[in-house]
PDB file of C-alpha atoms and ligand atoms in Angstrom:
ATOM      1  CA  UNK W 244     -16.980 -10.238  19.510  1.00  0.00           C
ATOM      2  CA  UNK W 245     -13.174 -10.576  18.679  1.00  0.00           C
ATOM      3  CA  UNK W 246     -12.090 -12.958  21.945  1.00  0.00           C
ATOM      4  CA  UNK W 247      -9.010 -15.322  20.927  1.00  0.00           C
ATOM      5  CA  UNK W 248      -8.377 -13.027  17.838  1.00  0.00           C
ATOM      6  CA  UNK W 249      -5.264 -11.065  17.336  1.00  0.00           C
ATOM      7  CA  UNK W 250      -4.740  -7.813  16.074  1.00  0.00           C
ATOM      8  CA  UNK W 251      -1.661  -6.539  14.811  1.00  0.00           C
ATOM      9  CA  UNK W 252      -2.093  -2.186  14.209  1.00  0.00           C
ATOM     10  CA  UNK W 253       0.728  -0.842  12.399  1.00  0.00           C
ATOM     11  CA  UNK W 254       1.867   2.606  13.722  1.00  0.00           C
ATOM     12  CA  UNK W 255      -0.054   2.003  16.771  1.00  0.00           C
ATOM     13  CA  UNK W 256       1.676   4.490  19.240  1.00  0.00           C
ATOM     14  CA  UNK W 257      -0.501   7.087  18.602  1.00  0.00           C
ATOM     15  CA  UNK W 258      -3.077   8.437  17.040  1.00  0.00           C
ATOM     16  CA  UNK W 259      -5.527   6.659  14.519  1.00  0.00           C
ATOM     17  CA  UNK W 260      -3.443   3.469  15.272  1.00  0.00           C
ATOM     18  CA  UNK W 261      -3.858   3.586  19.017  1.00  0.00           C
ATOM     19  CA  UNK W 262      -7.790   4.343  18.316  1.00  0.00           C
ATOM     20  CA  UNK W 263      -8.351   1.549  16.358  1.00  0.00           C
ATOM     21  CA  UNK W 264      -5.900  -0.735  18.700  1.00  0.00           C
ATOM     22  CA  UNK W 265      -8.431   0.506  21.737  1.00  0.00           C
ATOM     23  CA  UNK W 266     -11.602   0.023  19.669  1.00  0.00           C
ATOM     24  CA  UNK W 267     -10.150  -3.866  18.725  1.00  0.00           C
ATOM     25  CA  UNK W 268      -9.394  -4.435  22.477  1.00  0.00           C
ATOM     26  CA  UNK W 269     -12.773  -3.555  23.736  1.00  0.00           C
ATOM     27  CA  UNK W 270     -14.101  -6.522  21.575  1.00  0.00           C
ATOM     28  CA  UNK W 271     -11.824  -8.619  23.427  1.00  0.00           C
ATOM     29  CA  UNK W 272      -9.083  -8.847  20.792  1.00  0.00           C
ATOM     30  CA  UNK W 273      -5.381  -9.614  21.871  1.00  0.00           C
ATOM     31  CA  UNK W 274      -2.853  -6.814  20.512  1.00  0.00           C
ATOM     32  CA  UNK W 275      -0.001  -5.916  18.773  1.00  0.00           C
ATOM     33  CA  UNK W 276       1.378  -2.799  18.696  1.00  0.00           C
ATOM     34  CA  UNK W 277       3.633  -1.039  16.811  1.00  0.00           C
ATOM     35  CA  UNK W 278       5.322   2.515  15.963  1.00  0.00           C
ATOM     36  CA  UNK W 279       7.806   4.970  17.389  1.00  0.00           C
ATOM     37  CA  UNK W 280       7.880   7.220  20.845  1.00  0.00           C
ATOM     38  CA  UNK W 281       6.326   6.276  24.026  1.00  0.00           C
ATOM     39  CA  UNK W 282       5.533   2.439  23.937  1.00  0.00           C
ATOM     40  CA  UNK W 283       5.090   1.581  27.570  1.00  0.00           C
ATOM     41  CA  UNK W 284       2.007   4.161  28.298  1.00  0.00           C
ATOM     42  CA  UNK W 285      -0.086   2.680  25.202  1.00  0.00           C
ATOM     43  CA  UNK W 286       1.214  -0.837  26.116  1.00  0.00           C
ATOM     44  CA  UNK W 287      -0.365   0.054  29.820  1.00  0.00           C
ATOM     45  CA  UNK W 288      -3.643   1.402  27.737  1.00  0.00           C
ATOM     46  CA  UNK W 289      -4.393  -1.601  26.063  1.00  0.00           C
ATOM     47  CA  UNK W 290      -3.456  -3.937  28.996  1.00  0.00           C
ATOM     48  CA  UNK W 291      -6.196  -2.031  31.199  1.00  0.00           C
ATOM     49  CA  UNK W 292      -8.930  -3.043  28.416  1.00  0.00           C
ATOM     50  CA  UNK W 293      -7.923  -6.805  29.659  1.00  0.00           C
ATOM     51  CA  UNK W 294      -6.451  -7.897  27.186  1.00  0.00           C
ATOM     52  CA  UNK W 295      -3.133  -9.519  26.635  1.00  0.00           C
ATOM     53  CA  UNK W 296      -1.061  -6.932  24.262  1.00  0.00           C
ATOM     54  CA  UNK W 297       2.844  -7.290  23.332  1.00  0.00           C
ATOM     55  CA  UNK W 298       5.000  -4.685  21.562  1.00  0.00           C
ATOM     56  CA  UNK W 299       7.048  -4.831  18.183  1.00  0.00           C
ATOM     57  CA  UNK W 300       9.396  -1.346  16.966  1.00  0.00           C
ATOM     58  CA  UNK W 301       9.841  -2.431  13.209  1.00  0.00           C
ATOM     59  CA  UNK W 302      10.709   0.403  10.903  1.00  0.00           C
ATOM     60  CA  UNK W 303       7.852  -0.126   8.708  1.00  0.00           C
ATOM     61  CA  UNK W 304      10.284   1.526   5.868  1.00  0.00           C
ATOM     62  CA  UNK W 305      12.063  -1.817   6.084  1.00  0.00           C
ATOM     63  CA  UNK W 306      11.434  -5.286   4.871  1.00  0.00           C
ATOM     64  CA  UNK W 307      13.254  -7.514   7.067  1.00  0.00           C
ATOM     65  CA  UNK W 308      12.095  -5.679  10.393  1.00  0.00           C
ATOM     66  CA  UNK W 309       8.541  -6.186   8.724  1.00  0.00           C
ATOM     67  CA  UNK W 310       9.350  -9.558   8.521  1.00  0.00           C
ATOM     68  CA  UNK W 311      10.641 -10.298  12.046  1.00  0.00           C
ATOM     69  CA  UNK W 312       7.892  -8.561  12.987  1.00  0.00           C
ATOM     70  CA  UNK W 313       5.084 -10.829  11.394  1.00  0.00           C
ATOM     71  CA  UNK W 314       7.230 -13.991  13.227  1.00  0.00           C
ATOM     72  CA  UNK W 315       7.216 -12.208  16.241  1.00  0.00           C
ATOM     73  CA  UNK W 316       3.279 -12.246  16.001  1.00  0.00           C
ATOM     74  CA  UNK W 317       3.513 -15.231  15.193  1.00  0.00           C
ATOM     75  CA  UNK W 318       5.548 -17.040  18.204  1.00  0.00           C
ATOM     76  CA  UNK W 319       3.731 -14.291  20.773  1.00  0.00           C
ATOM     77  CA  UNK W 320       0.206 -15.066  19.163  1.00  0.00           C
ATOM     78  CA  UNK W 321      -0.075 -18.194  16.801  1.00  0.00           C
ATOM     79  CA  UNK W 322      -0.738 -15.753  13.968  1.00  0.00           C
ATOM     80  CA  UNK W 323      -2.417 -12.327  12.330  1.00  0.00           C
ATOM     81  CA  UNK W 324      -6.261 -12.135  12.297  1.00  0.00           C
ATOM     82  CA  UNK W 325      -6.585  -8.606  12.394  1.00  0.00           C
ATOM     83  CA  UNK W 326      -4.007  -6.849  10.402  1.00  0.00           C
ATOM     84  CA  UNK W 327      -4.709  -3.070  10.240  1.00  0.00           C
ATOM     85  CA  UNK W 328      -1.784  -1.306   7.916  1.00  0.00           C
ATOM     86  CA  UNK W 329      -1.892   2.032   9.558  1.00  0.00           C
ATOM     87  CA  UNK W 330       1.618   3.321  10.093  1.00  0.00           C
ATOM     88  CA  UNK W 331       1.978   6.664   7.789  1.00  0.00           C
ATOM     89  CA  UNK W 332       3.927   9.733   7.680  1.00  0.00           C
ATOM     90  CA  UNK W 333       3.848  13.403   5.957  1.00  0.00           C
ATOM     91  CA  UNK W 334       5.428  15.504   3.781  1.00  0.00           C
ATOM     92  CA  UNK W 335       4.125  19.241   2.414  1.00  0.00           C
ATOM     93  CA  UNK W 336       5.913  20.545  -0.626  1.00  0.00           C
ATOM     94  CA  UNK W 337       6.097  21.463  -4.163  1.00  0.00           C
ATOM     95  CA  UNK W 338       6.757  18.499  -6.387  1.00  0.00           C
ATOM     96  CA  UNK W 339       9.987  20.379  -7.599  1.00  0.00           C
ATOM     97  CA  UNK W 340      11.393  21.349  -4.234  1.00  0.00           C
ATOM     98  CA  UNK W 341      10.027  17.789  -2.756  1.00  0.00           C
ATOM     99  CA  UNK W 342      13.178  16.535  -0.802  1.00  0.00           C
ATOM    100  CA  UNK W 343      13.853  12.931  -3.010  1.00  0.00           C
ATOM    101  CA  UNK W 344      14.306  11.481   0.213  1.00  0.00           C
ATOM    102  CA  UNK W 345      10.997  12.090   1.379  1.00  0.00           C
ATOM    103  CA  UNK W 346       9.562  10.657  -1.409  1.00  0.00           C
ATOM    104  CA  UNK W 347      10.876   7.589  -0.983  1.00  0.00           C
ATOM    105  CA  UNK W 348      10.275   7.340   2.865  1.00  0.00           C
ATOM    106  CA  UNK W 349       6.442   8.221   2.271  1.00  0.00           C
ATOM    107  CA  UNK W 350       5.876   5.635  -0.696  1.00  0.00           C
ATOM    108  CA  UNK W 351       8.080   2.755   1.684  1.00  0.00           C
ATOM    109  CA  UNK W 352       5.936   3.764   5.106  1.00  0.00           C
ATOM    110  CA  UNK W 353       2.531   4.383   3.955  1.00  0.00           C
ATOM    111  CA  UNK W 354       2.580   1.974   0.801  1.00  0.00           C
ATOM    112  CA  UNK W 355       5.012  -1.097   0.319  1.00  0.00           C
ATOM    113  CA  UNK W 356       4.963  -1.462   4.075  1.00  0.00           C
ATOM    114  CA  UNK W 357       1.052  -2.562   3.495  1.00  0.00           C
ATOM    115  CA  UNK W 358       2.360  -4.805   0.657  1.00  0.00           C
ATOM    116  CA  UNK W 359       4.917  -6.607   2.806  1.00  0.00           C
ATOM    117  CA  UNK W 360       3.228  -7.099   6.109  1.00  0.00           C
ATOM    118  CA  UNK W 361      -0.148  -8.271   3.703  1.00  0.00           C
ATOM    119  CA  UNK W 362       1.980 -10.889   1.709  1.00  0.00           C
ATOM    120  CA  UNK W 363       3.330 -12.062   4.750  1.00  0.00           C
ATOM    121  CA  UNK W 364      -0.450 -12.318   7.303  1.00  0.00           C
ATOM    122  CA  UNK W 365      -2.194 -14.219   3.612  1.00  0.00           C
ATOM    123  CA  UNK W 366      -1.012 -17.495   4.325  1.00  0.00           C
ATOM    124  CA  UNK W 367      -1.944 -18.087   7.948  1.00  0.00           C
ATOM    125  CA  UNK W 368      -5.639 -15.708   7.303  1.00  0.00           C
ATOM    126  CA  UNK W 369      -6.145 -17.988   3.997  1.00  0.00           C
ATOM    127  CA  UNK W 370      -5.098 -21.358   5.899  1.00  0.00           C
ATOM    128  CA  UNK W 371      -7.640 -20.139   8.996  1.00  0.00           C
ATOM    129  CA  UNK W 372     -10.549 -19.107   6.114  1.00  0.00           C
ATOM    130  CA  UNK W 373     -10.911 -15.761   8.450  1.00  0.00           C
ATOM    131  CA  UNK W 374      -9.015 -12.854   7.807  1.00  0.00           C
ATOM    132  CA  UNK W 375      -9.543  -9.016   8.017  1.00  0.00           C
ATOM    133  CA  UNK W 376      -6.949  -6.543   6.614  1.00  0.00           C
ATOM    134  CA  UNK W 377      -8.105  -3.121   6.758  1.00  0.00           C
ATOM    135  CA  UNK W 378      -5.730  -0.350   5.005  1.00  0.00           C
ATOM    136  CA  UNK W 379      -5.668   3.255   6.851  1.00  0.00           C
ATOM    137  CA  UNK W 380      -5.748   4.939   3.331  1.00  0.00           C
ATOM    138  CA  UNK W 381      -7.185   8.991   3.365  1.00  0.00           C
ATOM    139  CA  UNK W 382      -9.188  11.419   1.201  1.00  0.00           C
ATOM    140  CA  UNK W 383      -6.485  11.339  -0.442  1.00  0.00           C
ATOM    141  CA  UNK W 384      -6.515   7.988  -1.723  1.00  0.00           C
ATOM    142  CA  UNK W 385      -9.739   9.425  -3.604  1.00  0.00           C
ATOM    143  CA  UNK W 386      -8.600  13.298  -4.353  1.00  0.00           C
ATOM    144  CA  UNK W 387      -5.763  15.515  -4.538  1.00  0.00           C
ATOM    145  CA  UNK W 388      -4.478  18.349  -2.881  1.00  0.00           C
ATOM    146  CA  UNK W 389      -1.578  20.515  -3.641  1.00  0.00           C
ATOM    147  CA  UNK W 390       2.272  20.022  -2.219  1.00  0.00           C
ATOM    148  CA  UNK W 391       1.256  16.464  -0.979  1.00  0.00           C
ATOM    149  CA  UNK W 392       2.508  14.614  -4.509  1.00  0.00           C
ATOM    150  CA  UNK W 393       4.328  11.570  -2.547  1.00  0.00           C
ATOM    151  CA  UNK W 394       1.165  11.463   0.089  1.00  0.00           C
ATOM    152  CA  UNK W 395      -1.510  10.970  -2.339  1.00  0.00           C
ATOM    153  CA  UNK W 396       0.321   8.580  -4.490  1.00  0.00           C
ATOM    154  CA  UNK W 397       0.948   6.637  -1.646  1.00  0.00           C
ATOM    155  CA  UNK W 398      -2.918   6.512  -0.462  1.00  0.00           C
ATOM    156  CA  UNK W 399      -4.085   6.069  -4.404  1.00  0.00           C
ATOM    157  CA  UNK W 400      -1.818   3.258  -4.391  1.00  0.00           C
ATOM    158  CA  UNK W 401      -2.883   1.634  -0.896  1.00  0.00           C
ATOM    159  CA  UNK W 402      -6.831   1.962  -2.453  1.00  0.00           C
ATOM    160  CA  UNK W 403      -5.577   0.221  -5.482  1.00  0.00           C
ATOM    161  CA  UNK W 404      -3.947  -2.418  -2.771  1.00  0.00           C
ATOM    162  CA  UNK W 405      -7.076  -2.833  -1.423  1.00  0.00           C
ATOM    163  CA  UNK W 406      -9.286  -3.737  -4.052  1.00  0.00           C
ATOM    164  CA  UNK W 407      -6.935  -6.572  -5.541  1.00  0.00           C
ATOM    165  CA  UNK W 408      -6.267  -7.746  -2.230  1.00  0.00           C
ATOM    166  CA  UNK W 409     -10.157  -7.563  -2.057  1.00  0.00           C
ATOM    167  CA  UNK W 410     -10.268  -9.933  -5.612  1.00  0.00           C
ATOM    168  CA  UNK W 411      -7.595 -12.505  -4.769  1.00  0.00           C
ATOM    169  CA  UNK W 412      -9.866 -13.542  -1.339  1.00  0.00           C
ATOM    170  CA  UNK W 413     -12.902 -13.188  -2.729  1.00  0.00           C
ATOM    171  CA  UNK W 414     -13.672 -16.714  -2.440  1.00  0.00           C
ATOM    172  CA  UNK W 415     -12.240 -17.259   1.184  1.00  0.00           C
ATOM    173  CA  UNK W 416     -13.333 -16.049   4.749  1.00  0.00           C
ATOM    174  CA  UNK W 417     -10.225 -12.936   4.449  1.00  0.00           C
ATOM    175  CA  UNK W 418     -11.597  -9.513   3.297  1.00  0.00           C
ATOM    176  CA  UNK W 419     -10.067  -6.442   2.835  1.00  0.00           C
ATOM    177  CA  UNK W 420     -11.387  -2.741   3.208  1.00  0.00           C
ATOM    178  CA  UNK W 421      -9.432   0.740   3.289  1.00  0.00           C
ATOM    179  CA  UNK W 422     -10.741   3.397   5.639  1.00  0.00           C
ATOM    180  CA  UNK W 423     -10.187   6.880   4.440  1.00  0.00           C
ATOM    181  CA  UNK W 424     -10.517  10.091   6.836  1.00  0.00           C
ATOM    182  CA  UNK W 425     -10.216  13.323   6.784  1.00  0.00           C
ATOM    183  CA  UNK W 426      -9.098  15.604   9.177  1.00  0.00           C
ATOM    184  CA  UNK W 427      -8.351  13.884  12.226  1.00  0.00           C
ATOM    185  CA  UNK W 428      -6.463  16.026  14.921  1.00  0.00           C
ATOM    186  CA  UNK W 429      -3.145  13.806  15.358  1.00  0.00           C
ATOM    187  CA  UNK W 430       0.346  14.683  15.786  1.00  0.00           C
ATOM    188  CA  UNK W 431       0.568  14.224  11.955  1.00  0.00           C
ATOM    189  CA  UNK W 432      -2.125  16.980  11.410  1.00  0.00           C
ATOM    190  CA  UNK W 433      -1.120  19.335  14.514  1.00  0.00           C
ATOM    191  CA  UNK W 434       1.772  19.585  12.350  1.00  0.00           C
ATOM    192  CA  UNK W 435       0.682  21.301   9.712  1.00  0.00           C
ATOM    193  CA  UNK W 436      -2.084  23.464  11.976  1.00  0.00           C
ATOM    194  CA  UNK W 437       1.409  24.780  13.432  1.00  0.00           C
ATOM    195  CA  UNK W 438       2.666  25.087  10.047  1.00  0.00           C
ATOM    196  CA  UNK W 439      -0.623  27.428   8.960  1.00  0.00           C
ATOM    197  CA  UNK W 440      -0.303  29.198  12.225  1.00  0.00           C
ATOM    198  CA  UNK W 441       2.846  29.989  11.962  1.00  0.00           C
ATOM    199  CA  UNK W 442       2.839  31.144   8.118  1.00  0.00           C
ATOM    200  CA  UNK W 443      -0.147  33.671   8.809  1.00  0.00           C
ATOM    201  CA  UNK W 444       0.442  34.246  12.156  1.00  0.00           C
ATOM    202  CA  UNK W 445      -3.088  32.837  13.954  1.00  0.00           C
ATOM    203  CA  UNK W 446      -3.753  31.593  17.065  1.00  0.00           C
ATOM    204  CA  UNK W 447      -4.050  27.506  17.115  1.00  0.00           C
ATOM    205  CA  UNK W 448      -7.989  27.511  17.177  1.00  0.00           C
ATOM    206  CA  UNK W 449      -8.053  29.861  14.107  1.00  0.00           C
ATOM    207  CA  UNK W 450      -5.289  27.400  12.251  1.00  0.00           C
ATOM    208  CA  UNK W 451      -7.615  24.994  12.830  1.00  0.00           C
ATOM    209  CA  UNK W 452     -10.568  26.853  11.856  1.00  0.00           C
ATOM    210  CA  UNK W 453      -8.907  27.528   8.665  1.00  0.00           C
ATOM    211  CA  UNK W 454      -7.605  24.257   8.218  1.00  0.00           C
ATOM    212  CA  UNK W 455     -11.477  22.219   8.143  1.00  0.00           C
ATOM    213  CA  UNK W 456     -12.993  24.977   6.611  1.00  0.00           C
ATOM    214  CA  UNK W 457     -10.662  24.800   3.155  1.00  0.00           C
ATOM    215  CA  UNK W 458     -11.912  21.377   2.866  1.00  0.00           C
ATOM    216  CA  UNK W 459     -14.397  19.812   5.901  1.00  0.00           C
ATOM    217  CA  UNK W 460     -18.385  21.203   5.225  1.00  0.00           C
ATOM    218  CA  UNK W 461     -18.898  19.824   8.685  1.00  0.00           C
ATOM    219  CA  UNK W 462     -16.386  22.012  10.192  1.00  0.00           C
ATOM    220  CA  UNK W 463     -15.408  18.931  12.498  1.00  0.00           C
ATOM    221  CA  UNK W 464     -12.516  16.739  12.835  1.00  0.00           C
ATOM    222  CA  UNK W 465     -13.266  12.756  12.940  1.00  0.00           C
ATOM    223  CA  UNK W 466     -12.067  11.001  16.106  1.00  0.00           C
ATOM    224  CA  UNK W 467      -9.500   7.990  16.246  1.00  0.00           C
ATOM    225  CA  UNK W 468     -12.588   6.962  18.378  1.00  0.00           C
ATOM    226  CA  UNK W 469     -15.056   6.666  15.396  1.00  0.00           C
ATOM    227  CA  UNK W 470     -12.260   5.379  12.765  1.00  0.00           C
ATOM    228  CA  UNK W 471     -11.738   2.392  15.194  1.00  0.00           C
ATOM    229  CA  UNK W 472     -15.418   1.699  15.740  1.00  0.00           C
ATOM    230  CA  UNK W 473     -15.488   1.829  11.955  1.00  0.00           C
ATOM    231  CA  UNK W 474     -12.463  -1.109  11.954  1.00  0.00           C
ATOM    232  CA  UNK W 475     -14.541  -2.838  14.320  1.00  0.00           C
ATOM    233  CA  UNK W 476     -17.797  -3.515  11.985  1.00  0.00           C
ATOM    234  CA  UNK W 477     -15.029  -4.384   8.950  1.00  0.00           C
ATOM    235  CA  UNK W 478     -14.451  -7.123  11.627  1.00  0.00           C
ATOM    236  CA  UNK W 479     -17.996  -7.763  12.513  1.00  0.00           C
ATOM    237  CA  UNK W 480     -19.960 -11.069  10.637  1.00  0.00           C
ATOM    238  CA  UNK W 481     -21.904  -8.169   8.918  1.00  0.00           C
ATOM    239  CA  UNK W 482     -18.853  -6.691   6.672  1.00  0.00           C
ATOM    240  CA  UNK W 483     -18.328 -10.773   5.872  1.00  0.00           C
ATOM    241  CA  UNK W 484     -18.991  -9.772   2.349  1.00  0.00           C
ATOM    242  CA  UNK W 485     -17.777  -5.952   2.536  1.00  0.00           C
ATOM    243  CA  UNK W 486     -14.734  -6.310   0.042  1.00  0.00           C
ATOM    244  CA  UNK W 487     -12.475  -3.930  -1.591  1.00  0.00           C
ATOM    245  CA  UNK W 488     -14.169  -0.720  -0.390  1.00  0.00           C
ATOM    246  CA  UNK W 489     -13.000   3.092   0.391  1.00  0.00           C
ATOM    247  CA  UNK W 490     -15.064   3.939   3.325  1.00  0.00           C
ATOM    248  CA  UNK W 491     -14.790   7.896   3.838  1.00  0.00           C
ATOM    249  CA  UNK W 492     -15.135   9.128   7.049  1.00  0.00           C
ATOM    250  CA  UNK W 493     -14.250  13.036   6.379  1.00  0.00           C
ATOM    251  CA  UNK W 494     -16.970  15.345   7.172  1.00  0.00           C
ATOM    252  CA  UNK W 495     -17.945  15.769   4.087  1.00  0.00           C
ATOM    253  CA  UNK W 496     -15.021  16.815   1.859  1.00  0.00           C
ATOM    254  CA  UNK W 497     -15.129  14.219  -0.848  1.00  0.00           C
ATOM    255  CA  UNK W 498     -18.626  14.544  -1.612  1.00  0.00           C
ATOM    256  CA  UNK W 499     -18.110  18.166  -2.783  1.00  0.00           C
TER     257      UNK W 499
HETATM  258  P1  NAD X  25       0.466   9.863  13.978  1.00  0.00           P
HETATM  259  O1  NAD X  25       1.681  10.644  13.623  1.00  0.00           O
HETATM  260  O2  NAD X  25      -0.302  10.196  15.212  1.00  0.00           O
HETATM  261  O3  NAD X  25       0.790   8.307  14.060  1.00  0.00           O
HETATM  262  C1  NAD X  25       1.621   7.680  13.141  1.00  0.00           C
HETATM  263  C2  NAD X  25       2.083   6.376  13.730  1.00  0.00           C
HETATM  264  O4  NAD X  25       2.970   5.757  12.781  1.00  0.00           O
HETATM  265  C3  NAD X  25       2.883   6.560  15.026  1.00  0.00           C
HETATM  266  O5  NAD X  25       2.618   5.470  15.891  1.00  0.00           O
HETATM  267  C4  NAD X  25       4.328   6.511  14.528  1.00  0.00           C
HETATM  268  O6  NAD X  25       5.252   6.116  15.530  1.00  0.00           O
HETATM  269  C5  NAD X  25       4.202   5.474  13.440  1.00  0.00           C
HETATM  270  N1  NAD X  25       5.287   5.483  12.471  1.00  0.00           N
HETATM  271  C6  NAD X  25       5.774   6.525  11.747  1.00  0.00           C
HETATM  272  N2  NAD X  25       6.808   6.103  10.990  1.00  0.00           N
HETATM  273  C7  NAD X  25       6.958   4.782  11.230  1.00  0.00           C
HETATM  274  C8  NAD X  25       7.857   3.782  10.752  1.00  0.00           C
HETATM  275  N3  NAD X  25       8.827   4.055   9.878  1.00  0.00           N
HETATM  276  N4  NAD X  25       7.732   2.533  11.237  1.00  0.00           N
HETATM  277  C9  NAD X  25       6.780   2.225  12.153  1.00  0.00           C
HETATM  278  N5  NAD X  25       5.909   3.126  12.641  1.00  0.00           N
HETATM  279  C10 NAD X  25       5.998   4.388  12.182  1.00  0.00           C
HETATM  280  O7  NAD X  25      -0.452   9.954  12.673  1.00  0.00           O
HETATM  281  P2  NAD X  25      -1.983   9.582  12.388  1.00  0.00           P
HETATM  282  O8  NAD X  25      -2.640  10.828  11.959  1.00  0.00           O
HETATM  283  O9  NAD X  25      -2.558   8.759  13.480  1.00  0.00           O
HETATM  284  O10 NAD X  25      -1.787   8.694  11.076  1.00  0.00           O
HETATM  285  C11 NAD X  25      -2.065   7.309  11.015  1.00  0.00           C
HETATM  286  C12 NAD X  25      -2.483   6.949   9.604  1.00  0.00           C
HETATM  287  O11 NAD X  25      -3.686   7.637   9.292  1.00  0.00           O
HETATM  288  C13 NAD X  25      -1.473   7.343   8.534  1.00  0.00           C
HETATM  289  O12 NAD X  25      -1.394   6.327   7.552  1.00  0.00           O
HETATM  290  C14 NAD X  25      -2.069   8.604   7.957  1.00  0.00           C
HETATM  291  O13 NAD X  25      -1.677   8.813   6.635  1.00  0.00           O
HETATM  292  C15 NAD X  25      -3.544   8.278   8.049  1.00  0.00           C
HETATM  293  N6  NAD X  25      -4.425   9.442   7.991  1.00  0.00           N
HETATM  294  C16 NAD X  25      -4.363  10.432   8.905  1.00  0.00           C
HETATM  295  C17 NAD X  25      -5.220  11.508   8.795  1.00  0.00           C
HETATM  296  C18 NAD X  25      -5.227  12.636   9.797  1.00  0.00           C
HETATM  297  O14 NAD X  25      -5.931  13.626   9.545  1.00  0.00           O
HETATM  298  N7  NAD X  25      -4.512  12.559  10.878  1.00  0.00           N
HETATM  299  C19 NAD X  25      -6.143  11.573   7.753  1.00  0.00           C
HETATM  300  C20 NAD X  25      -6.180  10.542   6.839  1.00  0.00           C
HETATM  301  C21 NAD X  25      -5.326   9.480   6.967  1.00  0.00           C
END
């Protein structure tokens, strides 16, 4: 469905990002990856699917590595048909002991990165009249939760992204759509099941146990697997006039 397109996945090492970057490359779509840690094994991954697949290690915090990352695509690919802003980080605190810092590096990675790399993919999307950007927002672009201040202003934010990125191609062939999960068990969340296991001293299936059941009615974690078959009908001919949405995917938790 998506031969002789190219996908560029932001954060794409791991997790959600290499889900959705597998999902993508089953329909035949040529890949970009990006993120942090082991590159060659999800390089090797993707390359298995048959398709061709190339490698860029922007800091997604900063512009001009977002930038020479877009002309990378660019010269490797001819251009962005597929760009899925995914790359995202975490931070659990009180708002008044929340490290400034962090702050900042959660609103640049999971926010103004989306901003940057979708102002720069517009041009060549509009100029083709086919586009798909698809925003890895959360739950919490929709709700709140406690100690994650910088987190779900970020994800609000990227839904808010969406929707007028949604309005100003309305009238072409680009669309945009955020996907927002729930639990999903990635480094990012194993995190803070250590984190619960640790404080009240459980075993790692009872941290997790704990963990769904404060906010998942199905008790289950979603799969990178189901969030990238999810990316793949935003890039289907029937989502050609899906726009601005905020497709849950969280067991549940936001229709309580
Ligand atoms: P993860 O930690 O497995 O993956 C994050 C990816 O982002 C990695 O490839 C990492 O290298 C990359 N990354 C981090 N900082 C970066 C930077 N400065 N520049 C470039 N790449 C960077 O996490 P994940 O759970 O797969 O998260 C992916 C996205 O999904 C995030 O936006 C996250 O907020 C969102 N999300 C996750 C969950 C969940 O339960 N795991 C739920 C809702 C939304």
């Amino acid at each position: 469905m998506l031969q002789g397109k190219t996908a560029l996945i932001t954060g794409s090492t791991s997790g959600i990002g290499l889900g959705i970057a597998k999902s993508l490359a089953k329909q035949g779509a040529n890949i970009i990856l990006n993120g942090f840690g082991d590159t060659a094994g999800p390089q090797a991954e993707i390359a298995a699917l048959g398709v061709k697949v190339a490698y860029h290690g922007a800091d997604m915090s900063k512009s001009n590595e977002i930038e020479a990352m877009m002309k990378f695509a660019a010269d490797t690919f001819g251009r962005v048909d597929i760009l899925v802003n995914n790359a995202g980080i975490q931070h659990v605190a009180k708002i008044e002991d929340f490290p400034v810092e962090r702050w900042d590096a959660i609103i640049a990675i999971n926010l103004t990165s989306a901003f940057h790399a979708t102002r720069l993919a517009l041009p060549a999307m509009k100029a083709a009249n086919w586009g798909r950007i698809i925003n890895v927002a959360s739950v919490h672009g929709l709700v709140g939760s406690a100690e994650k201040s910088a987190y779900v202003a970020a994800k609000h934010g990227i839904v808010g992204l969406t929707k007028v990125t949604a309005l100003e191609t309305a009238p072409t062939g680009v669309t945009c759509n955020a996907i927002c999960p729930g639990w999903v068990l990635t480094p990012l969340v194993q995190k803070q099941v250590d984190a619960k296991a640790a404080a009240a001293g459980l075993t790692n299936e009872e941290a997790k146990k704990l963990l769904l059941g404060e906010k998942e009615p199905s008790m289950q974690f979603t799969t990178p697997e189901e969030l990238g078959e999810l990316a793949v009908f935003f890039c289907s001919a029937a989502s050609n006039n899906v726009r601005g949405v905020a497709w849950n995917m969280d067991g549940g938790w936001t229709a309580q």
